[in-house]
């Protein structure tokens, strides 16, 4: 009986140590996870991606045009090509004289 | 003569009895009457309680992208009294802490028993310090706040101080939500500082702070910030502000101020850059305020839409002469023409028909003169004089947006009201919070109120579309989309109330698109740009940001709204 009690105590102590070790490991993995989350957020930040793209020679076009398929329910008449209005988009219809009056 | 031996024995016995008696009394005192007190003192010496910091909540964008988060870290401290060889300890620690050896030695030889050597050290470095097992050097668990996207939305997010408490922005405004509740751990320690296995071991776990979900769209915020930075640079402006808002929900999708700063190293930036100018700074809105004058006139039927006013280029009002920007012969103009061409004199004539009391009422209905309640710390009310202080000059200047002050957020809210069929909705920067269970606790439904009728809002929209199609805002045109908006070029008051700065202006353009079914409102404001005018300096910035919003939010064109009655020829 004494032997049995000793064995049970030893097993309990071993289990306790294992639980403690598992808790420490869980804590460590949680910290690693948080660090990875931070790294993922840093790497996916648009500023970083934009800077990387610039370093590799990519850049935004000077004049962005958005095209819509005819009959797509967009409100544009079928067959209309929005890019034909690019002249307006360049601001040529807005001479300096059209500026808002300083008051 | 010597004493008899028996007498000496008796004396010795008495002495011993007294001594044992004294010892017994002392034992009784120690073990009976003072037992509890002494036991408590011994316990206190063995037991150590340390605070367990709570994980600070994250700040997320509307799609869950992390804008601010905390990672585990350690503060490193020294007890100078326990350090035998400061130079050796400093030499070992210097590369791990990134602090010079002389500075560390200075700290380690200071008075007292506690001095910080480094704050918020990453776990990798602190683990190595722990392995060094230097006497007198200790670690305190804490956390380090990181802003993964650097300067992105920095004025909105704010930052925390070294003690982990929010100092500005949402970090300050939502401090109670983000902070959580610290816990504590109590251990019974042996002489060597090791925990006694069978001793006290109690822990109250910390409760992590909730995460705050903002209405900001990270990608659109970046585009808005980049466009603003480019415009400020091109225009040699002192700074600027951009706001992007969803008019239906009044959710702020992007809010940028320039100059900006990186909250990861806020101590290196001038404190003036910390301000979220979109919310905390009021400016005189200039001609963008004419939209309120026009809305009041339409709603109150102060002027028939097709009627023509004869508008001169100057007009005496009180002790002043008010004028349009350029000399012109008297012109026949409708209300639509006045808005589209941004005529100051025309706006004054319209305001005169509306009346001071009515105009003041509409300013208040549109939300000017009081904070929007967006929930951002330090929000400004703006400035509107009480009605009893109004005179003819105040009425006239208010009609075209001078002599009053509003924040950019208040002004974008005005245009959002027009875009939302005349209903004002309280602007929103936070969608809700995410607690420990991972579910979103949505913010309360934003208060809303009707300001003008849907018919009035639609007529104002037509006038704003006219302003972009053939008025002062042509530089805001976007191929394939009908834009409605208004330019503003406002003088800047001197700080001492003596008048206005000579030749210095705030240029702005506020508008929305598509005019027929508004999906997004954009305010573009530049402080003292080289080209001065809102139509030249701010409208192109509006266009850049609006294009980014179209692409990001997948906005489709809508049916065009017709132009309003006008007397001036188109084109």
XYZ file of C-alpha atoms in Angstrom:
674
model
C 0.000 0.000 0.000
C 2.839 2.341 0.884
C 4.436 1.480 -2.442
C 1.195 2.302 -4.231
C 0.898 5.661 -2.519
C 4.479 6.485 -3.456
C 3.874 5.506 -7.073
C 0.700 7.596 -7.267
C 2.535 10.580 -5.806
C 5.351 10.207 -8.305
C 2.888 9.984 -11.188
C 1.044 13.054 -9.933
C 4.293 14.962 -9.662
C 5.289 13.912 -13.164
C 1.922 14.982 -14.545
C 2.220 18.286 -12.732
C 5.621 18.894 -14.311
C 4.251 17.974 -17.737
C 1.342 20.390 -17.313
C 3.745 23.112 -16.264
C 5.945 22.393 -19.264
C 2.933 22.412 -21.593
C 1.757 25.719 -20.164
C 5.189 27.248 -20.708
C 5.217 25.899 -24.258
C 1.734 27.284 -24.879
C 2.855 30.666 -23.594
C 5.901 30.568 -25.835
C 3.896 29.554 -28.884
C 1.337 32.277 -28.180
C 4.142 34.803 -28.079
C 5.579 33.423 -31.320
C 2.119 33.630 -32.872
C 1.744 37.255 -31.864
C 5.160 38.032 -33.289
C 4.186 36.335 -36.567
C 0.928 38.279 -36.646
C 2.903 41.486 -36.231
C 5.286 40.446 -38.984
C 2.401 39.534 -41.291
C 0.778 42.926 -40.667
C 4.075 44.669 -41.335
C 4.737 42.769 -44.540
C 1.222 43.319 -45.878
C 1.206 47.055 -45.127
C 0.393 48.947 -48.334
C 3.250 51.389 -47.783
C 5.790 48.576 -47.722
C 4.312 46.931 -50.807
C 4.231 50.267 -52.621
C 7.869 50.956 -51.742
C 8.854 47.457 -52.873
C 7.003 47.963 -56.154
C 8.705 51.305 -56.714
C 12.111 49.735 -56.123
C 11.278 47.186 -58.801
C 10.327 49.814 -61.347
C 6.562 49.686 -61.004
C 4.471 52.828 -60.777
C 0.888 53.959 -61.079
C -0.217 55.179 -64.517
C -0.379 58.927 -64.997
C -4.018 58.846 -66.004
C -6.216 56.139 -64.552
C -9.213 55.263 -66.706
C -11.972 52.997 -65.530
C -13.748 51.058 -68.239
C -17.161 49.475 -67.856
C -18.556 46.768 -70.062
C -21.474 47.914 -72.228
C -24.839 46.927 -70.833
C -23.405 46.079 -67.432
C -26.098 48.095 -65.716
C -23.633 50.778 -64.824
C -25.749 53.585 -66.141
C -23.347 54.283 -68.987
C -24.920 54.101 -72.442
C -24.053 50.879 -74.189
C -20.926 51.252 -76.235
C -19.833 54.405 -74.482
C -16.100 54.658 -74.054
C -15.335 56.707 -70.964
C -11.796 57.212 -72.143
C -13.091 59.505 -74.871
C -13.731 62.043 -72.135
C -10.110 62.094 -71.127
C -9.683 65.578 -72.497
C -11.991 66.855 -69.802
C -10.163 64.856 -67.218
C -6.947 66.641 -68.034
C -8.542 69.778 -66.736
C -8.313 71.692 -69.969
C -11.822 72.983 -69.423
C -10.861 74.491 -66.127
C -8.639 77.502 -66.864
C -7.217 79.585 -64.057
C -9.953 82.135 -64.533
C -12.449 79.545 -63.339
C -10.772 79.372 -59.956
C -12.830 80.061 -56.897
C -12.678 83.674 -55.826
C -10.601 84.520 -52.797
C -12.747 86.515 -50.447
C 35.539 34.711 55.146
C 34.001 32.844 52.348
C 30.369 32.142 51.792
C 29.106 28.719 52.511
C 28.774 26.622 49.281
C 25.028 26.064 49.803
C 24.393 29.775 49.619
C 26.268 30.055 46.346
C 24.314 27.141 44.926
C 21.085 28.788 45.910
C 22.190 32.037 44.278
C 23.214 30.203 41.142
C 19.936 28.328 41.085
C 18.021 31.530 41.500
C 19.988 33.133 38.729
C 19.362 30.212 36.379
C 15.718 30.120 37.314
C 15.456 33.788 36.514
C 17.270 33.301 33.234
C 15.085 30.370 32.199
C 12.066 32.289 33.348
C 13.048 35.226 31.183
C 13.644 32.920 28.239
C 10.307 31.254 28.834
C 8.550 34.558 29.021
C 10.244 35.655 25.815
C 9.252 32.380 24.156
C 5.678 32.859 25.239
C 5.745 36.397 23.906
C 7.232 35.277 20.568
C 5.252 32.108 20.099
C 1.948 33.044 21.628
C 1.207 36.715 21.863
C 3.318 37.833 18.819
C 3.068 34.565 16.955
C 0.645 35.705 14.294
C 2.410 38.994 13.659
C 5.795 37.296 13.316
C 4.355 34.586 11.142
C 2.888 37.229 8.868
C 6.192 39.068 8.664
C 8.023 35.878 7.752
C 5.377 35.069 5.176
C 5.679 38.494 3.639
C 9.405 38.021 3.323
C 8.958 34.733 1.493
C 6.033 35.686 -0.688
C 6.370 37.819 -3.793
C 3.501 39.207 -5.858
C 4.138 40.431 -9.370
C 1.738 42.187 -11.703
C 0.785 40.378 -14.881
C 0.161 42.995 -17.555
C -2.968 42.555 -19.640
C -2.539 42.190 -23.373
C -3.627 45.494 -24.924
C -6.297 45.119 -27.569
C -5.579 45.589 -31.235
C -6.834 48.333 -33.517
C -8.132 46.944 -36.799
C -9.298 48.408 -40.058
C -12.823 47.688 -41.324
C -11.627 44.458 -42.989
C -9.669 43.145 -40.025
C -6.204 44.326 -41.082
C -4.127 45.133 -38.024
C -3.255 48.794 -37.599
C -1.934 48.559 -34.029
C -1.057 45.561 -31.888
C 0.988 44.619 -28.866
C 3.646 41.929 -28.595
C 5.244 40.570 -25.397
C 8.349 42.386 -24.257
C 10.383 42.976 -21.103
C 11.652 45.974 -19.226
C 15.227 45.467 -18.027
C 16.161 46.890 -14.643
C 19.151 46.877 -12.334
C 19.578 46.967 -8.581
C 22.888 48.873 -8.293
C 23.397 47.628 -4.725
C 23.706 44.033 -5.931
C 26.060 44.630 -8.850
C 29.676 43.826 -8.023
C 31.299 44.638 -11.348
C 29.289 47.289 -13.266
C 31.785 47.437 -16.153
C 31.608 43.686 -16.792
C 27.812 43.670 -16.560
C 27.537 46.710 -18.836
C 29.874 45.155 -21.410
C 27.713 42.007 -21.505
C 24.436 43.915 -21.738
C 25.379 46.720 -24.102
C 24.989 44.830 -27.410
C 21.716 43.266 -26.269
C 20.187 46.523 -25.076
C 21.624 48.771 -27.745
C 22.803 51.154 -25.054
C 26.391 52.368 -24.693
C 28.586 50.870 -21.967
C 29.271 54.227 -20.242
C 25.549 54.956 -20.009
C 24.874 51.531 -18.513
C 27.716 51.905 -16.017
C 26.366 55.306 -15.044
C 22.944 53.772 -14.397
C 24.378 50.770 -12.528
C 26.390 52.945 -10.164
C 23.558 55.319 -9.345
C 21.955 55.718 -5.923
C 18.980 53.601 -4.975
C 17.965 50.023 -5.569
C 16.096 50.264 -8.861
C 16.895 51.752 -12.228
C 15.575 50.950 -15.719
C 18.233 49.974 -18.231
C 15.893 49.465 -21.204
C 12.141 49.454 -21.849
C 10.065 47.247 -24.114
C 12.867 44.894 -25.096
C 11.897 42.098 -27.477
C 11.633 38.602 -26.046
C 14.629 37.328 -28.056
C 17.020 39.758 -26.426
C 15.476 39.441 -22.995
C 15.800 35.636 -23.118
C 19.513 36.024 -23.767
C 19.812 38.442 -20.865
C 18.078 35.954 -18.614
C 20.574 33.270 -19.634
C 23.434 35.561 -18.619
C 22.123 35.355 -15.017
C 23.835 38.573 -14.039
C 23.435 39.443 -10.352
C 21.376 42.583 -9.804
C 19.845 42.505 -13.299
C 16.149 41.674 -13.626
C 13.318 41.585 -16.145
C 9.769 42.830 -15.793
C 7.187 41.483 -18.244
C 5.432 44.133 -20.299
C 4.331 44.594 -23.894
C 5.446 46.635 -26.854
C 2.977 48.545 -29.017
C 3.603 48.244 -32.740
C 2.055 50.028 -35.698
C 2.807 47.663 -38.592
C 1.872 50.132 -41.315
C 4.045 52.917 -39.899
C 2.609 56.363 -40.600
C -0.670 55.006 -41.988
C -3.557 56.779 -40.243
C -1.153 57.773 -37.500
C -3.175 60.783 -36.334
C -6.307 58.660 -36.142
C -4.661 55.806 -34.270
C -2.525 57.931 -31.943
C 0.071 56.163 -29.817
C 0.798 54.922 -26.300
C 3.440 56.133 -23.860
C 6.175 54.009 -22.283
C 3.745 52.924 -19.576
C 1.390 51.541 -22.209
C -1.332 54.148 -21.734
C -2.831 55.828 -24.811
C -1.695 59.422 -25.213
C -3.455 60.565 -28.389
C -5.980 59.446 -30.991
C -8.058 56.298 -30.654
C -5.391 54.870 -28.341
C -6.418 57.603 -25.902
C -10.114 57.696 -26.720
C -10.532 53.942 -26.284
C -7.977 53.490 -23.496
C -10.471 51.810 -21.174
C -11.566 49.355 -23.865
C -8.077 48.522 -25.124
C -6.253 48.322 -21.802
C -7.903 45.247 -20.262
C -7.434 44.320 -16.594
C -3.989 43.388 -15.231
C -3.629 40.193 -13.219
C -1.129 39.150 -10.558
C 0.874 36.087 -9.537
C 1.891 35.271 -5.968
C 4.735 32.829 -5.231
C 6.481 31.706 -2.047
C 10.222 31.918 -2.582
C 13.156 30.304 -0.877
C 16.354 32.024 0.177
C 17.859 31.660 -3.286
C 14.803 33.157 -4.952
C 13.514 29.814 -6.245
C 9.829 29.024 -5.835
C 8.975 26.702 -2.937
C 7.167 23.785 -4.541
C 4.635 23.252 -1.773
C 4.369 26.935 -0.971
C 1.892 29.560 -2.034
C 1.300 29.672 -5.778
C -1.702 31.775 -6.710
C -2.493 33.530 -9.934
C -5.218 35.924 -10.998
C -5.060 35.845 -14.767
C -5.065 39.163 -16.624
C -8.018 39.939 -18.862
C -6.905 41.041 -22.306
C -8.250 44.299 -23.687
C -10.866 44.284 -26.427
C -9.879 45.101 -29.979
C -11.282 48.185 -31.665
C -12.557 47.829 -35.223
C -12.365 51.125 -37.061
C -14.270 52.176 -40.147
C -10.965 52.924 -41.906
C -10.120 50.996 -45.062
C -6.368 50.405 -44.903
C -5.738 50.397 -48.646
C -7.895 53.455 -49.323
C -6.278 55.242 -46.390
C -2.876 54.595 -47.913
C -3.987 55.922 -51.300
C -5.518 59.018 -49.716
C -2.410 59.648 -47.664
C -0.105 59.169 -50.660
C -2.215 61.486 -52.828
C -2.258 64.116 -50.096
C 1.486 63.902 -49.606
C 2.047 64.262 -53.344
C -0.308 67.251 -53.576
C 1.313 68.989 -50.609
C 4.715 68.494 -52.187
C 3.631 69.630 -55.658
C 1.848 72.676 -54.297
C 4.469 73.594 -51.714
C 1.599 73.642 -49.225
C 2.082 73.744 -45.475
C -0.137 70.723 -45.043
C -3.515 69.345 -45.865
C -6.370 67.052 -44.993
C -8.294 64.378 -46.850
C -11.443 62.619 -45.659
C -13.333 59.873 -47.462
C -16.802 59.028 -46.170
C -19.647 56.686 -47.039
C -22.646 59.062 -47.176
C -25.237 56.413 -46.268
C -23.599 55.283 -43.048
C -21.320 58.299 -42.443
C -18.499 55.840 -41.850
C -15.107 57.433 -42.353
C -13.214 55.270 -44.839
C -10.053 57.350 -44.820
C -8.859 60.309 -42.789
C -5.432 61.735 -43.510
C -3.562 64.773 -42.294
C -0.262 66.079 -43.564
C 2.428 66.424 -42.272
C 2.255 62.989 -40.753
C 4.450 60.936 -38.425
C 5.372 57.349 -37.593
C 3.796 56.334 -34.267
C 6.507 53.679 -33.863
C 8.919 56.568 -33.286
C 6.603 59.389 -32.307
C 9.233 60.924 -30.051
C 11.244 61.865 -33.140
C 8.396 63.844 -34.727
C 7.264 67.400 -33.909
C 4.248 67.308 -31.621
C 2.302 69.466 -34.101
C 2.187 66.469 -36.446
C 0.280 64.430 -33.848
C -2.895 66.494 -34.369
C -5.705 64.931 -36.336
C -6.509 68.178 -38.129
C -9.590 66.671 -39.729
C -11.271 66.607 -36.340
C -9.430 68.925 -33.982
C -8.704 71.960 -36.177
C -11.359 74.368 -37.372
C -10.845 76.484 -40.479
C -12.927 79.013 -42.372
C -14.506 76.868 -45.087
C -14.930 79.604 -47.680
C -17.076 78.884 -50.704
C -17.697 75.240 -49.814
C -20.122 76.725 -47.286
C -22.267 78.140 -50.121
C -23.912 74.734 -50.302
C -25.656 75.512 -47.007
C -26.756 78.934 -48.263
C -28.154 77.329 -51.401
C -29.865 74.499 -49.515
C -31.520 76.960 -47.131
C -32.708 79.104 -50.040
C -34.189 76.122 -51.879
C -35.794 74.571 -48.814
C -37.291 77.880 -47.688
C -38.242 78.855 -51.249
C -36.409 82.117 -50.763
C -35.656 82.366 -54.441
C -37.373 80.699 -57.401
C -34.946 78.315 -59.050
C -35.384 79.818 -62.497
C -35.307 83.448 -61.437
C -32.324 85.555 -62.401
C -30.505 87.911 -60.098
C -28.463 90.779 -61.461
C -25.094 90.178 -59.820
C -22.498 92.969 -59.819
C -18.881 92.229 -59.012
C -18.729 94.403 -55.882
C -21.222 95.219 -53.197
C -20.994 97.439 -50.089
C -21.981 95.606 -46.919
C -21.676 97.488 -43.651
C -18.232 99.085 -43.566
C -16.796 96.720 -46.161
C -16.821 96.242 -49.907
C -17.378 92.615 -50.832
C -16.385 91.474 -54.303
C -16.113 88.506 -56.578
C -12.646 87.282 -57.475
C -12.612 88.927 -60.850
C -14.123 92.079 -62.213
C -17.147 91.492 -64.368
C -20.060 93.436 -65.714
C -23.367 92.862 -63.913
C -24.445 89.312 -64.806
C -27.797 87.592 -64.879
C -27.394 84.505 -62.687
C -29.699 81.858 -61.303
C -29.018 80.183 -57.976
C -27.446 77.330 -59.934
C -25.116 79.758 -61.703
C -24.159 81.364 -58.387
C -23.165 77.985 -56.943
C -21.436 76.774 -60.095
C -19.459 79.978 -60.631
C -18.999 80.494 -56.890
C -20.121 84.084 -56.890
C -19.670 85.733 -53.509
C -21.956 88.611 -54.370
C -24.611 86.207 -55.615
C -24.358 84.198 -52.379
C -24.715 87.385 -50.335
C -27.826 88.371 -52.300
C -29.315 84.921 -51.739
C -28.470 84.979 -48.026
C -30.145 88.365 -47.741
C -33.359 86.779 -49.010
C -32.965 83.804 -46.679
C -32.410 85.996 -43.627
C -29.962 85.752 -40.765
C -32.148 83.732 -38.430
C -32.997 81.127 -41.058
C -29.413 80.825 -42.275
C -28.192 80.372 -38.695
C -30.789 77.659 -38.225
C -29.570 75.776 -41.290
C -25.926 76.084 -40.228
C -26.899 74.416 -36.967
C -29.034 71.778 -38.688
C -26.104 70.831 -40.896
C -24.056 70.348 -37.723
C -21.841 73.421 -37.713
C -20.975 75.003 -34.386
C -20.969 71.776 -32.395
C -18.833 68.654 -32.377
C -20.106 65.839 -34.556
C -19.727 63.322 -31.720
C -17.540 61.041 -33.790
C -15.894 59.877 -30.569
C -12.420 61.227 -31.188
C -10.643 63.003 -28.326
C -10.237 66.741 -28.695
C -12.876 67.220 -31.364
C -13.496 70.900 -32.078
C -16.946 72.479 -32.106
C -16.003 74.966 -34.780
C -17.067 78.579 -34.361
C -20.359 80.261 -35.198
C -21.273 83.555 -33.614
C -24.494 83.585 -31.571
C -27.371 84.951 -33.619
C -27.713 88.052 -31.426
C -24.212 89.103 -32.512
C -24.960 88.832 -36.213
C -25.106 91.975 -38.348
C -25.282 92.553 -42.077
C -21.565 91.882 -42.478
C -21.692 88.580 -40.583
C -24.703 87.455 -42.630
C -22.895 88.364 -45.844
C -19.576 86.690 -45.024
C -21.287 83.608 -43.614
C -23.078 83.195 -46.945
C -19.729 82.467 -48.592
C -18.047 80.763 -45.655
C -15.920 83.443 -44.009
C -16.341 84.602 -40.422
C -17.315 81.090 -39.351
C -15.104 78.083 -38.696
C -15.708 74.372 -39.101
C -13.632 71.228 -38.964
C -13.017 69.284 -42.167
C -15.119 66.485 -40.671
C -18.045 68.857 -40.135
C -17.770 70.057 -43.734
C -17.574 66.565 -45.209
C -20.608 65.765 -43.088
C -22.489 68.670 -44.711
C -21.831 67.256 -48.188
C -22.605 63.766 -46.957
C -26.006 65.067 -45.865
C -26.708 66.374 -49.370
C -25.510 63.077 -50.860
C -27.735 61.169 -48.429
C -30.988 62.749 -49.649
C -30.907 65.439 -46.980
C -30.403 63.228 -43.921
C -27.515 64.014 -41.581
C -25.918 60.950 -40.017
C -23.412 61.222 -37.196
C -19.923 60.440 -38.542
C -18.430 57.204 -37.328
C -14.801 56.136 -36.899
C -15.337 52.938 -34.929
C -17.564 50.061 -36.039
C -17.353 48.207 -32.763
C -15.159 46.185 -30.444
C -14.116 42.545 -30.405
C -14.025 41.004 -26.949
C -12.339 37.820 -25.710
C -15.039 35.637 -27.298
C -14.090 36.952 -30.727
C -17.495 38.357 -31.606
C -18.026 41.908 -32.822
C -19.901 44.146 -30.432
C -21.166 46.744 -32.884
C -21.225 50.422 -31.977
C -24.563 51.997 -31.305
C -26.581 53.018 -34.319
C -25.447 56.495 -35.316
C -27.974 59.240 -34.629
C -29.518 60.726 -37.745
C -31.850 63.592 -38.534
C -33.449 65.171 -41.552
C -31.906 68.506 -42.449
C -33.514 69.283 -45.796
C -35.993 67.425 -47.955
C -34.816 64.843 -50.455
C -36.015 67.164 -53.218
C -33.882 70.012 -51.915
C -30.869 67.695 -51.597
C -31.315 66.526 -55.183
C -31.549 70.104 -56.464
C -28.374 71.048 -54.584
C -26.730 67.955 -56.079
C -27.655 69.177 -59.556
C -26.049 72.532 -58.779
C -22.903 70.837 -57.508
C -22.793 68.675 -60.628
C -23.113 71.866 -62.684
C -20.161 73.348 -60.748
C -18.004 70.394 -61.788
C -19.312 70.166 -65.334
C -19.063 73.825 -66.242
C -18.178 75.856 -63.157
C -15.172 76.285 -60.925
C -14.692 72.574 -60.298
C -13.904 71.229 -63.757
C -10.570 69.828 -62.582
C -12.515 67.352 -60.464
C -14.128 65.710 -63.478
C -13.651 61.957 -63.782
C -14.256 60.285 -67.139
C -17.307 58.056 -67.032
C -18.619 59.469 -63.750
C -20.690 62.487 -62.924
C -19.126 64.279 -59.979
C -20.965 66.765 -57.760
C -18.829 69.121 -55.722
C -17.804 72.601 -54.773
C -14.567 74.506 -54.637
C -13.469 76.714 -51.782
C -10.724 79.306 -51.528
C -10.800 80.776 -48.062
C -8.774 83.486 -46.454
C -6.940 82.578 -43.266
C -7.575 84.663 -40.158
C -4.638 86.053 -38.228
C -4.198 84.553 -34.817
C -4.812 87.843 -33.022
C -8.222 88.574 -34.536
C -6.993 91.594 -36.454
C -8.157 90.337 -39.829
C -6.834 87.965 -42.459
C -3.376 86.976 -43.613
C -2.488 88.753 -46.805
C -2.365 86.573 -49.887
C -2.673 83.252 -48.015
C -5.546 80.846 -48.545
C -6.977 77.448 -47.687
C -7.907 75.686 -50.934
C -10.528 72.989 -50.797
C -12.779 70.825 -52.866
C -15.542 68.708 -51.348
C -17.718 66.527 -53.483
C -19.276 63.140 -54.075
C -19.912 60.633 -56.816
C -21.687 59.334 -58.736
C -23.958 62.361 -58.527
C -27.019 60.249 -59.359
C -26.351 57.617 -56.690
C -23.667 58.885 -54.306
C -21.405 56.179 -52.908
C -18.533 58.196 -51.565
C -17.861 61.740 -50.343
C -14.334 63.138 -50.523
C -12.957 66.290 -48.946
C -9.589 67.566 -50.178
C -8.118 70.523 -48.314
C -4.699 72.159 -48.774
C -3.155 74.762 -46.504
C -1.610 77.610 -48.492
C -0.949 75.867 -51.834
C 1.081 77.578 -54.554
C -1.812 77.757 -57.019
C -4.096 79.262 -54.366
C -7.511 78.329 -55.773
C -9.576 75.370 -54.687
C -10.383 74.582 -58.301
C -6.725 74.423 -59.241
C -5.022 73.051 -56.150
C -7.599 70.917 -54.340
C -9.811 69.623 -57.170
C -6.996 67.509 -58.686
C -6.333 66.042 -55.244
C -10.026 65.239 -54.936
C -9.864 63.527 -58.308
C -6.890 61.357 -57.336
C -8.544 60.239 -54.122
C -11.913 59.707 -55.808
C -10.290 57.526 -58.475
C -8.691 55.428 -55.747
C -12.077 55.118 -54.044
C -13.764 54.065 -57.300
C -11.226 51.298 -57.803
C -11.123 50.189 -54.171
C -14.865 50.278 -53.522
C -15.810 49.073 -56.986
C -18.111 52.025 -57.607
C -20.120 51.878 -60.822
C -21.338 54.962 -62.669
C -24.972 55.962 -62.235
C -27.559 57.813 -64.260
C -26.611 61.433 -64.734
C -28.560 64.141 -62.944
C -29.749 67.032 -65.135
C -28.174 70.425 -64.701
C -30.230 72.974 -62.741
C -31.915 75.995 -64.319
C -29.169 78.333 -65.425
C -28.789 81.635 -67.197
C -25.135 81.344 -68.184
C -24.280 79.482 -71.370
C -22.748 76.029 -70.941
C -19.274 75.434 -72.277
